[in-house]
PDB file of C-alpha atoms and ligand atoms in Angstrom:
ATOM      1  CA  MET I   1     137.796  10.269   3.171  1.00  0.00           C
ATOM      2  CA  MET I   2     138.456   7.506   5.703  1.00  0.00           C
ATOM      3  CA  TRP I   3     142.324   8.588   5.914  1.00  0.00           C
ATOM      4  CA  TYR I   4     141.419  11.525   7.454  1.00  0.00           C
ATOM      5  CA  ILE I   5     139.239   9.605  10.435  1.00  0.00           C
ATOM      6  CA  VAL I   6     142.619   7.493  10.951  1.00  0.00           C
ATOM      7  CA  SER I   7     144.545  10.515  10.847  1.00  0.00           C
ATOM      8  CA  ILE I   8     141.882  12.008  13.689  1.00  0.00           C
ATOM      9  CA  ILE I   9     141.704   9.128  15.740  1.00  0.00           C
ATOM     10  CA  PHE I  10     145.319   8.248  15.239  1.00  0.00           C
ATOM     11  CA  GLY I  11     146.213  11.684  16.805  1.00  0.00           C
ATOM     12  CA  ALA I  12     143.406  11.409  19.699  1.00  0.00           C
ATOM     13  CA  LEU I  13     145.229   7.936  20.890  1.00  0.00           C
ATOM     14  CA  ILE I  14     148.842   9.522  20.477  1.00  0.00           C
ATOM     15  CA  GLY I  15     147.166  12.809  22.495  1.00  0.00           C
ATOM     16  CA  SER I  16     146.094  10.143  25.546  1.00  0.00           C
ATOM     17  CA  PHE I  17     149.945   9.317  25.399  1.00  0.00           C
ATOM     18  CA  LEU I  18     151.093  12.840  25.738  1.00  0.00           C
ATOM     19  CA  ASN I  19     148.894  13.234  28.961  1.00  0.00           C
ATOM     20  CA  VAL I  20     150.850  10.500  30.188  1.00  0.00           C
ATOM     21  CA  CYS I  21     154.147  12.147  29.920  1.00  0.00           C
ATOM     22  CA  ILE I  22     152.471  15.237  30.732  1.00  0.00           C
ATOM     23  CA  PHE I  23     151.689  14.020  34.224  1.00  0.00           C
ATOM     24  CA  ARG I  24     154.964  11.827  34.553  1.00  0.00           C
ATOM     25  CA  LEU I  25     157.840  13.165  32.824  1.00  0.00           C
ATOM     26  CA  PRO I  26     158.392  15.871  35.588  1.00  0.00           C
ATOM     27  CA  LYS I  27     158.130  13.238  38.368  1.00  0.00           C
ATOM     28  CA  GLU I  28     160.179  11.651  36.347  1.00  0.00           C
ATOM     29  CA  GLU I  29     158.338   8.219  36.394  1.00  0.00           C
ATOM     30  CA  SER I  30     158.105   5.927  33.291  1.00  0.00           C
ATOM     31  CA  VAL I  31     155.827   6.517  30.885  1.00  0.00           C
ATOM     32  CA  VAL I  32     154.714   3.053  29.739  1.00  0.00           C
ATOM     33  CA  TRP I  33     154.664   1.588  33.440  1.00  0.00           C
ATOM     34  CA  PRO I  34     152.649   1.152  35.192  1.00  0.00           C
ATOM     35  CA  GLY I  35     149.053   1.654  33.511  1.00  0.00           C
ATOM     36  CA  SER I  36     146.937   4.696  34.212  1.00  0.00           C
ATOM     37  CA  HIS I  37     145.461   4.851  37.097  1.00  0.00           C
ATOM     38  CA  CYS I  38     142.704   7.587  38.930  1.00  0.00           C
ATOM     39  CA  PRO I  39     144.697   9.867  40.697  1.00  0.00           C
ATOM     40  CA  HIS I  40     142.287  10.265  43.482  1.00  0.00           C
ATOM     41  CA  CYS I  41     141.286   6.237  44.326  1.00  0.00           C
ATOM     42  CA  LYS I  42     144.065   5.198  42.709  1.00  0.00           C
ATOM     43  CA  THR I  43     141.776   2.168  41.232  1.00  0.00           C
ATOM     44  CA  PRO I  44     143.312   1.226  37.567  1.00  0.00           C
ATOM     45  CA  ILE I  45     141.553   2.568  34.609  1.00  0.00           C
ATOM     46  CA  LYS I  46     140.072  -0.301  32.078  1.00  0.00           C
ATOM     47  CA  PHE I  47     140.594   0.011  28.894  1.00  0.00           C
ATOM     48  CA  TYR I  48     136.984   0.726  27.830  1.00  0.00           C
ATOM     49  CA  ASP I  49     137.174   3.807  30.211  1.00  0.00           C
ATOM     50  CA  ASN I  50     140.492   5.362  28.594  1.00  0.00           C
ATOM     51  CA  ILE I  51     139.132   5.873  24.925  1.00  0.00           C
ATOM     52  CA  PRO I  52     140.224   9.207  24.321  1.00  0.00           C
ATOM     53  CA  LEU I  53     137.588  12.011  23.968  1.00  0.00           C
ATOM     54  CA  ILE I  54     135.177   9.344  24.204  1.00  0.00           C
ATOM     55  CA  SER I  55     135.492   8.146  27.575  1.00  0.00           C
ATOM     56  CA  TYR I  56     135.081  11.428  29.128  1.00  0.00           C
ATOM     57  CA  ILE I  57     131.862  12.080  27.650  1.00  0.00           C
ATOM     58  CA  LEU I  58     130.640   8.574  28.393  1.00  0.00           C
ATOM     59  CA  LEU I  59     131.915   8.603  32.355  1.00  0.00           C
ATOM     60  CA  LYS I  60     130.692  12.614  32.033  1.00  0.00           C
ATOM     61  CA  GLY I  61     133.841  13.689  33.468  1.00  0.00           C
ATOM     62  CA  ARG I  62     134.412  11.854  36.476  1.00  0.00           C
ATOM     63  CA  CYS I  63     135.698   8.536  37.885  1.00  0.00           C
ATOM     64  CA  ARG I  64     133.687   5.384  37.405  1.00  0.00           C
ATOM     65  CA  HIS I  65     134.833   4.176  40.894  1.00  0.00           C
ATOM     66  CA  CYS I  66     135.371   7.455  43.273  1.00  0.00           C
ATOM     67  CA  HIS I  67     133.377   9.774  41.160  1.00  0.00           C
ATOM     68  CA  SER I  68     135.824  12.444  41.806  1.00  0.00           C
ATOM     69  CA  PRO I  69     136.140  14.791  38.639  1.00  0.00           C
ATOM     70  CA  ILE I  70     138.429  14.339  36.057  1.00  0.00           C
ATOM     71  CA  SER I  71     140.913  16.718  34.883  1.00  0.00           C
ATOM     72  CA  PHE I  72     139.464  18.345  31.897  1.00  0.00           C
ATOM     73  CA  GLN I  73     143.219  18.919  30.376  1.00  0.00           C
ATOM     74  CA  TYR I  74     142.463  15.215  29.282  1.00  0.00           C
ATOM     75  CA  PRO I  75     140.002  15.624  26.316  1.00  0.00           C
ATOM     76  CA  LEU I  76     141.683  18.991  26.090  1.00  0.00           C
ATOM     77  CA  ILE I  77     145.328  17.682  24.781  1.00  0.00           C
ATOM     78  CA  GLU I  78     143.059  14.734  23.347  1.00  0.00           C
ATOM     79  CA  GLY I  79     141.212  17.055  21.082  1.00  0.00           C
ATOM     80  CA  ILE I  80     144.107  19.293  19.966  1.00  0.00           C
ATOM     81  CA  SER I  81     146.734  16.351  19.132  1.00  0.00           C
ATOM     82  CA  ALA I  82     143.757  14.802  16.803  1.00  0.00           C
ATOM     83  CA  LEU I  83     143.246  18.211  15.502  1.00  0.00           C
ATOM     84  CA  GLY I  84     147.421  18.997  15.310  1.00  0.00           C
ATOM     85  CA  SER I  85     147.367  15.434  13.368  1.00  0.00           C
ATOM     86  CA  LEU I  86     144.013  15.993  10.873  1.00  0.00           C
ATOM     87  CA  ILE I  87     145.976  19.341  10.057  1.00  0.00           C
ATOM     88  CA  LEU I  88     149.160  17.832   9.360  1.00  0.00           C
ATOM     89  CA  PHE I  89     147.750  14.781   7.177  1.00  0.00           C
ATOM     90  CA  THR I  90     145.982  17.369   5.451  1.00  0.00           C
ATOM     91  CA  LYS I  91     149.056  19.399   4.904  1.00  0.00           C
ATOM     92  CA  PHE I  92     151.558  16.529   3.827  1.00  0.00           C
ATOM     93  CA  GLY I  93     149.290  13.601   2.911  1.00  0.00           C
ATOM     94  CA  PRO I  94     150.259   9.724   4.202  1.00  0.00           C
ATOM     95  CA  SER I  95     153.823   9.846   4.417  1.00  0.00           C
ATOM     96  CA  LEU I  96     156.862  10.390   6.220  1.00  0.00           C
ATOM     97  CA  SER I  97     157.066  13.956   6.490  1.00  0.00           C
ATOM     98  CA  TYR I  98     153.266  14.170   8.255  1.00  0.00           C
ATOM     99  CA  LEU I  99     154.429  11.031  10.684  1.00  0.00           C
ATOM    100  CA  PHE I 100     158.046  13.002  11.754  1.00  0.00           C
ATOM    101  CA  TYR I 101     156.281  16.494  11.590  1.00  0.00           C
ATOM    102  CA  PHE I 102     153.052  14.829  14.162  1.00  0.00           C
ATOM    103  CA  LEU I 103     156.019  13.968  16.425  1.00  0.00           C
ATOM    104  CA  PHE I 104     157.285  17.267  16.560  1.00  0.00           C
ATOM    105  CA  VAL I 105     154.240  18.848  17.081  1.00  0.00           C
ATOM    106  CA  ALA I 106     153.315  16.314  19.883  1.00  0.00           C
ATOM    107  CA  ALA I 107     156.696  17.092  21.424  1.00  0.00           C
ATOM    108  CA  LEU I 108     156.054  20.693  21.085  1.00  0.00           C
ATOM    109  CA  ILE I 109     152.451  20.028  23.095  1.00  0.00           C
ATOM    110  CA  VAL I 110     153.881  18.040  26.056  1.00  0.00           C
ATOM    111  CA  ILE I 111     156.698  21.078  26.106  1.00  0.00           C
ATOM    112  CA  THR I 112     154.308  23.629  26.441  1.00  0.00           C
ATOM    113  CA  VAL I 113     152.135  22.346  28.966  1.00  0.00           C
ATOM    114  CA  ILE I 114     154.815  21.178  31.331  1.00  0.00           C
ATOM    115  CA  ASP I 115     156.722  24.820  30.850  1.00  0.00           C
ATOM    116  CA  LEU I 116     153.436  26.282  31.874  1.00  0.00           C
ATOM    117  CA  TYR I 117     152.695  24.339  35.017  1.00  0.00           C
ATOM    118  CA  HIS I 118     156.702  23.750  36.274  1.00  0.00           C
ATOM    119  CA  GLN I 119     158.668  26.288  34.337  1.00  0.00           C
ATOM    120  CA  ILE I 120     160.793  23.714  33.038  1.00  0.00           C
ATOM    121  CA  ILE I 121     161.643  21.480  29.707  1.00  0.00           C
ATOM    122  CA  PRO I 122     162.453  18.098  29.975  1.00  0.00           C
ATOM    123  CA  ASP I 123     165.690  17.112  28.698  1.00  0.00           C
ATOM    124  CA  ALA I 124     164.124  13.774  27.872  1.00  0.00           C
ATOM    125  CA  ILE I 125     161.781  15.705  25.070  1.00  0.00           C
ATOM    126  CA  SER I 126     164.559  18.142  23.788  1.00  0.00           C
ATOM    127  CA  LEU I 127     167.747  15.913  23.782  1.00  0.00           C
ATOM    128  CA  PRO I 128     166.369  13.591  21.862  1.00  0.00           C
ATOM    129  CA  GLY I 129     164.171  15.708  19.708  1.00  0.00           C
ATOM    130  CA  MET I 130     167.493  16.992  18.281  1.00  0.00           C
ATOM    131  CA  GLY I 131     168.136  13.311  17.045  1.00  0.00           C
ATOM    132  CA  VAL I 132     164.862  12.357  15.530  1.00  0.00           C
ATOM    133  CA  GLY I 133     164.915  15.668  13.930  1.00  0.00           C
ATOM    134  CA  LEU I 134     168.302  14.713  12.108  1.00  0.00           C
ATOM    135  CA  LEU I 135     167.251  11.488  11.584  1.00  0.00           C
ATOM    136  CA  ALA I 136     164.035  12.973   9.818  1.00  0.00           C
ATOM    137  CA  SER I 137     166.552  15.618   7.768  1.00  0.00           C
ATOM    138  CA  LEU I 138     167.797  12.021   6.288  1.00  0.00           C
ATOM    139  CA  LEU I 139     164.465  10.871   5.149  1.00  0.00           C
ATOM    140  CA  ILE I 140     162.094  13.538   4.329  1.00  0.00           C
ATOM    141  CA  PRO I 141     162.065  15.974   1.477  1.00  0.00           C
ATOM    142  CA  GLN I 142     161.033  19.259   3.341  1.00  0.00           C
ATOM    143  CA  ILE I 143     164.780  19.775   4.762  1.00  0.00           C
ATOM    144  CA  THR I 144     168.422  18.809   4.165  1.00  0.00           C
ATOM    145  CA  LEU I 145     170.892  17.289   6.584  1.00  0.00           C
ATOM    146  CA  PHE I 146     173.003  20.595   6.081  1.00  0.00           C
ATOM    147  CA  ASN I 147     169.991  22.702   6.912  1.00  0.00           C
ATOM    148  CA  SER I 148     168.831  20.682   9.776  1.00  0.00           C
ATOM    149  CA  LEU I 149     172.580  20.908  11.228  1.00  0.00           C
ATOM    150  CA  ILE I 150     172.922  24.575  11.186  1.00  0.00           C
ATOM    151  CA  GLY I 151     169.222  25.025  12.472  1.00  0.00           C
ATOM    152  CA  ILE I 152     170.394  22.988  15.819  1.00  0.00           C
ATOM    153  CA  LEU I 153     173.822  25.020  15.727  1.00  0.00           C
ATOM    154  CA  LEU I 154     171.931  28.191  15.366  1.00  0.00           C
ATOM    155  CA  GLY I 155     168.854  27.401  17.340  1.00  0.00           C
ATOM    156  CA  GLY I 156     171.097  26.508  20.343  1.00  0.00           C
ATOM    157  CA  GLY I 157     173.964  28.851  20.377  1.00  0.00           C
ATOM    158  CA  SER I 158     171.691  32.167  19.628  1.00  0.00           C
ATOM    159  CA  LEU I 159     169.596  31.442  22.384  1.00  0.00           C
ATOM    160  CA  PHE I 160     172.144  30.995  24.285  1.00  0.00           C
ATOM    161  CA  LEU I 161     173.905  33.656  23.549  1.00  0.00           C
ATOM    162  CA  VAL I 162     171.013  36.147  24.101  1.00  0.00           C
ATOM    163  CA  ALA I 163     170.333  34.327  27.425  1.00  0.00           C
ATOM    164  CA  THR I 164     174.175  35.098  28.474  1.00  0.00           C
ATOM    165  CA  VAL I 165     174.072  38.628  27.755  1.00  0.00           C
ATOM    166  CA  TYR I 166     170.641  38.998  29.852  1.00  0.00           C
ATOM    167  CA  GLN I 167     172.296  37.203  32.421  1.00  0.00           C
ATOM    168  CA  ARG I 168     175.409  39.903  32.698  1.00  0.00           C
ATOM    169  CA  LEU I 169     173.079  42.720  32.389  1.00  0.00           C
ATOM    170  CA  PHE I 170     170.405  41.804  34.547  1.00  0.00           C
ATOM    171  CA  LYS I 171     172.364  39.676  37.104  1.00  0.00           C
ATOM    172  CA  ARG I 172     169.340  37.007  36.734  1.00  0.00           C
ATOM    173  CA  GLU I 173     168.706  34.026  34.544  1.00  0.00           C
ATOM    174  CA  GLY I 174     165.904  34.979  32.105  1.00  0.00           C
ATOM    175  CA  MET I 175     166.168  32.483  29.570  1.00  0.00           C
ATOM    176  CA  GLY I 176     166.766  28.843  30.935  1.00  0.00           C
ATOM    177  CA  GLY I 177     168.880  26.203  29.860  1.00  0.00           C
ATOM    178  CA  GLY I 178     165.785  24.452  28.756  1.00  0.00           C
ATOM    179  CA  ASP I 179     164.392  27.036  26.397  1.00  0.00           C
ATOM    180  CA  VAL I 180     168.112  26.797  24.700  1.00  0.00           C
ATOM    181  CA  LYS I 181     167.950  23.198  23.573  1.00  0.00           C
ATOM    182  CA  LEU I 182     164.081  23.400  22.871  1.00  0.00           C
ATOM    183  CA  LEU I 183     165.388  26.023  20.208  1.00  0.00           C
ATOM    184  CA  ALA I 184     168.360  23.518  18.887  1.00  0.00           C
ATOM    185  CA  MET I 185     165.033  20.821  18.619  1.00  0.00           C
ATOM    186  CA  ILE I 186     163.240  22.901  16.624  1.00  0.00           C
ATOM    187  CA  GLY I 187     166.275  23.506  14.347  1.00  0.00           C
ATOM    188  CA  ALA I 188     166.795  20.189  13.850  1.00  0.00           C
ATOM    189  CA  PHE I 189     163.513  19.686  12.743  1.00  0.00           C
ATOM    190  CA  LEU I 190     162.677  22.833  10.722  1.00  0.00           C
ATOM    191  CA  GLY I 191     166.195  24.654   9.828  1.00  0.00           C
ATOM    192  CA  TRP I 192     168.009  28.073  10.213  1.00  0.00           C
ATOM    193  CA  LYS I 193     165.366  29.985   8.751  1.00  0.00           C
ATOM    194  CA  ALA I 194     162.879  28.925  10.823  1.00  0.00           C
ATOM    195  CA  VAL I 195     165.183  29.419  14.063  1.00  0.00           C
ATOM    196  CA  ILE I 196     165.191  33.090  13.334  1.00  0.00           C
ATOM    197  CA  LEU I 197     161.694  32.955  12.248  1.00  0.00           C
ATOM    198  CA  THR I 198     160.846  31.435  15.615  1.00  0.00           C
ATOM    199  CA  ILE I 199     163.023  33.525  17.688  1.00  0.00           C
ATOM    200  CA  LEU I 200     161.203  36.901  15.926  1.00  0.00           C
ATOM    201  CA  LEU I 201     157.847  35.536  16.535  1.00  0.00           C
ATOM    202  CA  SER I 202     157.853  34.106  19.980  1.00  0.00           C
ATOM    203  CA  SER I 203     159.247  37.148  20.955  1.00  0.00           C
ATOM    204  CA  LEU I 204     156.632  39.486  19.624  1.00  0.00           C
ATOM    205  CA  ILE I 205     153.898  36.888  20.812  1.00  0.00           C
ATOM    206  CA  GLY I 206     155.744  36.942  24.289  1.00  0.00           C
ATOM    207  CA  SER I 207     156.505  40.494  24.558  1.00  0.00           C
ATOM    208  CA  ILE I 208     152.631  41.723  23.595  1.00  0.00           C
ATOM    209  CA  THR I 209     151.372  38.576  26.126  1.00  0.00           C
ATOM    210  CA  GLY I 210     153.336  40.051  28.734  1.00  0.00           C
ATOM    211  CA  ILE I 211     152.810  43.609  28.763  1.00  0.00           C
ATOM    212  CA  ILE I 212     148.845  42.350  28.443  1.00  0.00           C
ATOM    213  CA  ILE I 213     149.685  40.182  31.372  1.00  0.00           C
ATOM    214  CA  MET I 214     151.322  43.419  33.542  1.00  0.00           C
ATOM    215  CA  VAL I 215     148.286  45.709  32.381  1.00  0.00           C
ATOM    216  CA  LEU I 216     145.810  43.416  33.847  1.00  0.00           C
ATOM    217  CA  LYS I 217     147.671  42.006  37.088  1.00  0.00           C
ATOM    218  CA  GLY I 218     149.431  45.297  37.690  1.00  0.00           C
ATOM    219  CA  LYS I 219     152.808  42.262  37.708  1.00  0.00           C
ATOM    220  CA  ASP I 220     156.414  44.181  36.603  1.00  0.00           C
ATOM    221  CA  PHE I 221     158.737  42.431  34.151  1.00  0.00           C
ATOM    222  CA  LYS I 222     160.134  40.006  37.103  1.00  0.00           C
ATOM    223  CA  TYR I 223     157.455  38.625  36.914  1.00  0.00           C
ATOM    224  CA  ALA I 224     158.929  35.686  34.838  1.00  0.00           C
ATOM    225  CA  ILE I 225     156.945  34.083  32.105  1.00  0.00           C
ATOM    226  CA  PRO I 226     157.864  30.540  30.664  1.00  0.00           C
ATOM    227  CA  PHE I 227     159.239  31.212  27.269  1.00  0.00           C
ATOM    228  CA  GLY I 228     158.870  27.695  25.815  1.00  0.00           C
ATOM    229  CA  PRO I 229     155.281  28.237  25.130  1.00  0.00           C
ATOM    230  CA  PHE I 230     156.116  31.030  22.819  1.00  0.00           C
ATOM    231  CA  LEU I 231     158.903  29.062  21.384  1.00  0.00           C
ATOM    232  CA  SER I 232     156.992  25.987  20.432  1.00  0.00           C
ATOM    233  CA  LEU I 233     153.648  28.540  18.764  1.00  0.00           C
ATOM    234  CA  GLY I 234     156.329  30.300  16.874  1.00  0.00           C
ATOM    235  CA  ALA I 235     157.763  27.013  15.670  1.00  0.00           C
ATOM    236  CA  VAL I 236     154.274  25.846  14.670  1.00  0.00           C
ATOM    237  CA  ILE I 237     153.657  29.007  12.768  1.00  0.00           C
ATOM    238  CA  ALA I 238     157.011  28.661  11.208  1.00  0.00           C
ATOM    239  CA  LEU I 239     156.498  25.031  10.079  1.00  0.00           C
ATOM    240  CA  PHE I 240     153.208  26.056   8.398  1.00  0.00           C
ATOM    241  CA  TYR I 241     153.756  29.452   6.875  1.00  0.00           C
ATOM    242  CA  GLN I 242     157.751  30.212   6.736  1.00  0.00           C
ATOM    243  CA  ASP I 243     157.861  30.362   2.880  1.00  0.00           C
ATOM    244  CA  GLU I 244     154.988  32.951   2.945  1.00  0.00           C
ATOM    245  CA  ILE I 245     156.473  35.190   5.958  1.00  0.00           C
ATOM    246  CA  ILE I 246     159.748  34.860   4.229  1.00  0.00           C
ATOM    247  CA  PHE I 247     158.312  35.616   0.938  1.00  0.00           C
ATOM    248  CA  TRP I 248     156.171  38.435   1.954  1.00  0.00           C
ATOM    249  CA  TYR I 249     158.955  40.126   4.065  1.00  0.00           C
ATOM    250  CA  LEU I 250     161.312  39.835   1.021  1.00  0.00           C
ATOM    251  CA  GLN I 251     158.822  41.566  -1.087  1.00  0.00           C
ATOM    252  CA  TYR I 252     158.270  44.241   1.317  1.00  0.00           C
ATOM    253  CA  LYS I 253     161.697  44.939   1.639  1.00  0.00           C
ATOM    254  CA  GLY I 254     162.719  44.751  -2.085  1.00  0.00           C
TER     255      GLY I 254
HETATM  256 ZN1   ZN T   1     138.512   7.358  41.227  1.00  0.00          ZN
END
C-alpha cells in the first residue's frame, strides 16, 4: 500500500518537472536553472509553495505575492503524471520496467502539450528518447534489443515514407519531421508491432477527431491538427493493450 502512495508522489513530483519542460523547451531555455518563478511578477517560488497539486489547492490557484491566477495546466499535468505513475506501478511493480515506461509516458505527456501549443515536437526529447528506449531494451524483459532496433527503423522509415508521399501528392507538408522522430522513439520503447498498431490507432482516432472538428467548426482539411498527440495516445494504448489487440485481430482473422 505504501509503495502505491510513493508512486503517486513520485509521479506528481516528476509532473512538476514536466511543467517546467513544457514551458521552457520551446523557448530553448534551461530546464534546471533558474528555479521556478511566477510568470507575472517574476517572484521566485519558495519550495513550500511548489509542492505538486497541494500548493495549487492551498494557494487557491493564485500567486502568493501578486495574486495572479496560476494556470490550471500545472495541477492538471501533475495529476496526469501521478495517475500514469500509479497505473504503471500497478502493472509492472517495483522494477526497471516501471521506471523506463514511466519515463516514456512522461516524455509523451511533454510532447503532446508542446505539440498542441506550438505544433513542434522537440528533438531534445525524441532523439535522446530513442537512445533511452534502446538502453531499456538491454535491461528490461519486455523487449529485445533487436525488436527495439527494428522499431526505430520501422517507426522512422514508415512515417518518413508517408510524409514524403503526402508532400508529393498535396504539395504541402502534412506530417513534420518531428512526428517521424517521435514514432522512431515509440518504436525504440515498444518494438515494431507496436509501431504498426500506433500508426493504425493514431490515424483512426486522428481522422475521427478531424471529422468532428470539421463538422463542429466548419473548417476544411487544410486546418492542420498536430499529429503528435494522436501518436502519443496510440502509443499509450499500444503499451497497455498491444498483446490483447493483436490476439483479438489474429482470432478475428482466423
Ligand atoms: Zn506573482
